[in-house]
């Protein structure tokens, strides 16, 4: 299914494009979670990271680093988040894989809250979960 990003890529709708090459485009996120919030989007539409070919993913993260460096140069940022939401449950709203580049100016400008479940996680749980991942690799 076509998403709003394909319309931006084909110039059907406008966006503040900051970078473009044969396979990747980067433009300001309309929400501007912080000043300079930018998206890095592979031009070919894959819904999520699970569907992304390795070479395109590698190029996309390379461009993400380029955008991060440019943000660092352009803005008085104190830090920066790079994130990708994959699946509705993970907060994805546009089902065309992308990275968010989010400049950070202060601790409270965005809230990413991870709950620490360390106290409820037994040694066996850690061991089992690590083994499940290792066996799936
Ligand atoms: P997700 O929620 O899938 O991780 O991120 C999708 C992002 O796309 C959101 O942060 C949202 O603000 C942004 N977005 C949605 N529609 C548009 C649009 O029309 N133009 C731009 N530039 N960004 C958009």
mmCIF file of N, CA, C and O in Angstrom, residues 20-59:
data_model
loop_
_atom_site.group_PDB
_atom_site.id
_atom_site.type_symbol
_atom_site.label_atom_id
_atom_site.label_comp_id
_atom_site.label_asym_id
_atom_site.label_seq_id
_atom_site.Cartn_x
_atom_site.Cartn_y
_atom_site.Cartn_z
ATOM 1 N N UNK A 20 19.221 13.986 -1.166
ATOM 2 C CA UNK A 20 18.633 12.976 -2.043
ATOM 3 C C UNK A 20 19.736 12.336 -2.879
ATOM 4 O O UNK A 20 20.643 13.022 -3.347
ATOM 5 N N UNK A 21 19.686 11.037 -3.016
ATOM 6 C CA UNK A 21 20.541 10.357 -3.998
ATOM 7 C C UNK A 21 19.677 9.318 -4.713
ATOM 8 O O UNK A 21 18.443 9.359 -4.603
ATOM 9 N N UNK A 22 20.316 8.382 -5.405
ATOM 10 C CA UNK A 22 19.533 7.416 -6.193
ATOM 11 C C UNK A 22 18.570 6.573 -5.366
ATOM 12 O O UNK A 22 17.485 6.230 -5.818
ATOM 13 N N UNK A 23 18.982 6.249 -4.132
ATOM 14 C CA UNK A 23 18.178 5.276 -3.381
ATOM 15 C C UNK A 23 17.605 5.783 -2.066
ATOM 16 O O UNK A 23 16.769 5.100 -1.455
ATOM 17 N N UNK A 24 18.037 6.982 -1.633
ATOM 18 C CA UNK A 24 17.576 7.479 -0.325
ATOM 19 C C UNK A 24 17.197 8.955 -0.436
ATOM 20 O O UNK A 24 17.806 9.696 -1.211
ATOM 21 N N UNK A 25 16.188 9.348 0.344
ATOM 22 C CA UNK A 25 15.810 10.763 0.428
ATOM 23 C C UNK A 25 15.705 11.142 1.902
ATOM 24 O O UNK A 25 15.418 10.276 2.751
ATOM 25 N N UNK A 26 15.965 12.404 2.205
ATOM 26 C CA UNK A 26 15.874 12.866 3.587
ATOM 27 C C UNK A 26 15.163 14.209 3.603
ATOM 28 O O UNK A 26 15.482 15.101 2.816
ATOM 29 N N UNK A 27 14.189 14.326 4.491
ATOM 30 C CA UNK A 27 13.405 15.571 4.573
ATOM 31 C C UNK A 27 12.972 15.802 6.012
ATOM 32 O O UNK A 27 12.960 14.871 6.833
ATOM 33 N N UNK A 28 12.619 17.053 6.319
ATOM 34 C CA UNK A 28 12.173 17.386 7.677
ATOM 35 C C UNK A 28 10.886 16.652 8.004
ATOM 36 O O UNK A 28 9.974 16.585 7.173
ATOM 37 N N UNK A 29 10.843 16.091 9.211
ATOM 38 C CA UNK A 29 9.585 15.510 9.704
ATOM 39 C C UNK A 29 8.624 16.651 9.979
ATOM 40 O O UNK A 29 8.984 17.651 10.623
ATOM 41 N N UNK A 30 7.399 16.509 9.495
ATOM 42 C CA UNK A 30 6.409 17.589 9.634
ATOM 43 C C UNK A 30 6.141 17.916 11.110
ATOM 44 O O UNK A 30 5.842 19.060 11.449
ATOM 45 N N UNK A 31 6.321 16.922 11.989
ATOM 46 C CA UNK A 31 5.985 17.139 13.409
ATOM 47 C C UNK A 31 7.043 17.951 14.148
ATOM 48 O O UNK A 31 6.759 18.538 15.186
ATOM 49 N N UNK A 32 8.306 17.948 13.666
ATOM 50 C CA UNK A 32 9.403 18.672 14.337
ATOM 51 C C UNK A 32 9.400 18.424 15.854
ATOM 52 O O UNK A 32 9.344 19.383 16.660
ATOM 53 N N UNK A 33 9.489 17.165 16.217
ATOM 54 C CA UNK A 33 9.544 16.781 17.648
ATOM 55 C C UNK A 33 10.549 17.657 18.379
ATOM 56 O O UNK A 33 10.323 18.071 19.523
ATOM 57 N N UNK A 34 11.668 17.919 17.726
ATOM 58 C CA UNK A 34 12.592 18.980 18.165
ATOM 59 C C UNK A 34 13.016 19.716 16.902
ATOM 60 O O UNK A 34 12.800 19.216 15.785
ATOM 61 N N UNK A 35 13.637 20.849 17.087
ATOM 62 C CA UNK A 35 14.046 21.653 15.938
ATOM 63 C C UNK A 35 15.099 20.911 15.114
ATOM 64 O O UNK A 35 16.170 20.569 15.630
ATOM 65 N N UNK A 36 14.756 20.616 13.862
ATOM 66 C CA UNK A 36 15.678 19.897 12.974
ATOM 67 C C UNK A 36 15.349 18.428 12.817
ATOM 68 O O UNK A 36 16.040 17.703 12.096
ATOM 69 N N UNK A 37 14.291 17.958 13.458
ATOM 70 C CA UNK A 37 13.846 16.543 13.352
ATOM 71 C C UNK A 37 13.716 16.175 11.874
ATOM 72 O O UNK A 37 12.942 16.772 11.132
ATOM 73 N N UNK A 38 14.503 15.192 11.461
ATOM 74 C CA UNK A 38 14.624 14.838 10.040
ATOM 75 C C UNK A 38 14.398 13.342 9.854
ATOM 76 O O UNK A 38 14.713 12.545 10.743
ATOM 77 N N UNK A 39 13.846 12.978 8.713
ATOM 78 C CA UNK A 39 13.635 11.565 8.381
ATOM 79 C C UNK A 39 14.589 11.155 7.266
ATOM 80 O O UNK A 39 14.871 11.953 6.365
ATOM 81 N N UNK A 40 15.066 9.929 7.326
ATOM 82 C CA UNK A 40 15.874 9.353 6.252
ATOM 83 C C UNK A 40 15.091 8.152 5.722
ATOM 84 O O UNK A 40 14.797 7.212 6.472
ATOM 85 N N UNK A 41 14.747 8.219 4.433
ATOM 86 C CA UNK A 41 13.780 7.279 3.869
ATOM 87 C C UNK A 41 14.334 6.627 2.598
ATOM 88 O O UNK A 41 14.656 7.342 1.634
ATOM 89 N N UNK A 42 14.448 5.305 2.567
ATOM 90 C CA UNK A 42 14.817 4.646 1.308
ATOM 91 C C UNK A 42 13.723 4.908 0.280
ATOM 92 O O UNK A 42 12.535 4.868 0.624
ATOM 93 N N UNK A 43 14.118 5.184 -0.958
ATOM 94 C CA UNK A 43 13.085 5.513 -1.949
ATOM 95 C C UNK A 43 12.187 4.327 -2.257
ATOM 96 O O UNK A 43 10.988 4.484 -2.470
ATOM 97 N N UNK A 44 12.766 3.154 -2.321
ATOM 98 C CA UNK A 44 11.945 1.969 -2.566
ATOM 99 C C UNK A 44 11.224 1.629 -1.266
ATOM 100 O O UNK A 44 11.843 1.618 -0.197
ATOM 101 N N UNK A 45 9.932 1.388 -1.369
ATOM 102 C CA UNK A 45 9.130 1.211 -0.165
ATOM 103 C C UNK A 45 9.206 -0.199 0.400
ATOM 104 O O UNK A 45 8.763 -1.153 -0.255
ATOM 105 N N UNK A 46 9.769 -0.317 1.581
ATOM 106 C CA UNK A 46 9.696 -1.548 2.372
ATOM 107 C C UNK A 46 8.999 -1.160 3.656
ATOM 108 O O UNK A 46 9.323 -0.119 4.249
ATOM 109 N N UNK A 47 8.074 -1.968 4.106
ATOM 110 C CA UNK A 47 7.221 -1.570 5.230
ATOM 111 C C UNK A 47 8.004 -1.388 6.526
ATOM 112 O O UNK A 47 7.691 -0.500 7.322
ATOM 113 N N UNK A 48 9.018 -2.210 6.741
ATOM 114 C CA UNK A 48 9.717 -2.181 8.027
ATOM 115 C C UNK A 48 11.104 -2.804 7.883
ATOM 116 O O UNK A 48 11.461 -3.285 6.804
ATOM 117 N N UNK A 49 11.855 -2.800 8.973
ATOM 118 C CA UNK A 49 13.243 -3.282 8.936
ATOM 119 C C UNK A 49 13.328 -4.761 8.550
ATOM 120 O O UNK A 49 14.315 -5.188 7.934
ATOM 121 N N UNK A 50 12.301 -5.511 8.886
ATOM 122 C CA UNK A 50 12.323 -6.945 8.579
ATOM 123 C C UNK A 50 12.336 -7.190 7.065
ATOM 124 O O UNK A 50 12.814 -8.208 6.602
ATOM 125 N N UNK A 51 11.813 -6.247 6.333
ATOM 126 C CA UNK A 51 11.719 -6.402 4.867
ATOM 127 C C UNK A 51 12.861 -5.705 4.125
ATOM 128 O O UNK A 51 13.003 -5.869 2.917
ATOM 129 N N UNK A 52 13.655 -4.942 4.845
ATOM 130 C CA UNK A 52 14.713 -4.151 4.192
ATOM 131 C C UNK A 52 15.881 -5.019 3.733
ATOM 132 O O UNK A 52 16.440 -5.785 4.523
ATOM 133 N N UNK A 53 16.321 -4.874 2.474
ATOM 134 C CA UNK A 53 17.530 -5.573 2.042
ATOM 135 C C UNK A 53 18.753 -4.965 2.758
ATOM 136 O O UNK A 53 18.791 -3.748 2.996
ATOM 137 N N UNK A 54 19.722 -5.814 3.075
ATOM 138 C CA UNK A 54 20.888 -5.377 3.858
ATOM 139 C C UNK A 54 21.643 -4.210 3.211
ATOM 140 O O UNK A 54 22.071 -3.282 3.913
ATOM 141 N N UNK A 55 21.818 -4.262 1.880
ATOM 142 C CA UNK A 55 22.620 -3.208 1.246
ATOM 143 C C UNK A 55 21.924 -1.846 1.319
ATOM 144 O O UNK A 55 22.554 -0.818 1.578
ATOM 145 N N UNK A 56 20.620 -1.837 1.158
ATOM 146 C CA UNK A 56 19.868 -0.580 1.243
ATOM 147 C C UNK A 56 19.836 -0.072 2.689
ATOM 148 O O UNK A 56 19.941 1.134 2.942
ATOM 149 N N UNK A 57 19.734 -0.997 3.617
ATOM 150 C CA UNK A 57 19.754 -0.620 5.036
ATOM 151 C C UNK A 57 21.112 -0.011 5.389
ATOM 152 O O UNK A 57 21.181 1.012 6.076
ATOM 153 N N UNK A 58 22.178 -0.631 4.892
ATOM 154 C CA UNK A 58 23.533 -0.130 5.165
ATOM 155 C C UNK A 58 23.697 1.281 4.596
ATOM 156 O O UNK A 58 24.230 2.177 5.261
ATOM 157 N N UNK A 59 23.212 1.486 3.385
ATOM 158 C CA UNK A 59 23.315 2.814 2.781
ATOM 159 C C UNK A 59 22.460 3.819 3.564
ATOM 160 O O UNK A 59 22.882 4.957 3.811
#
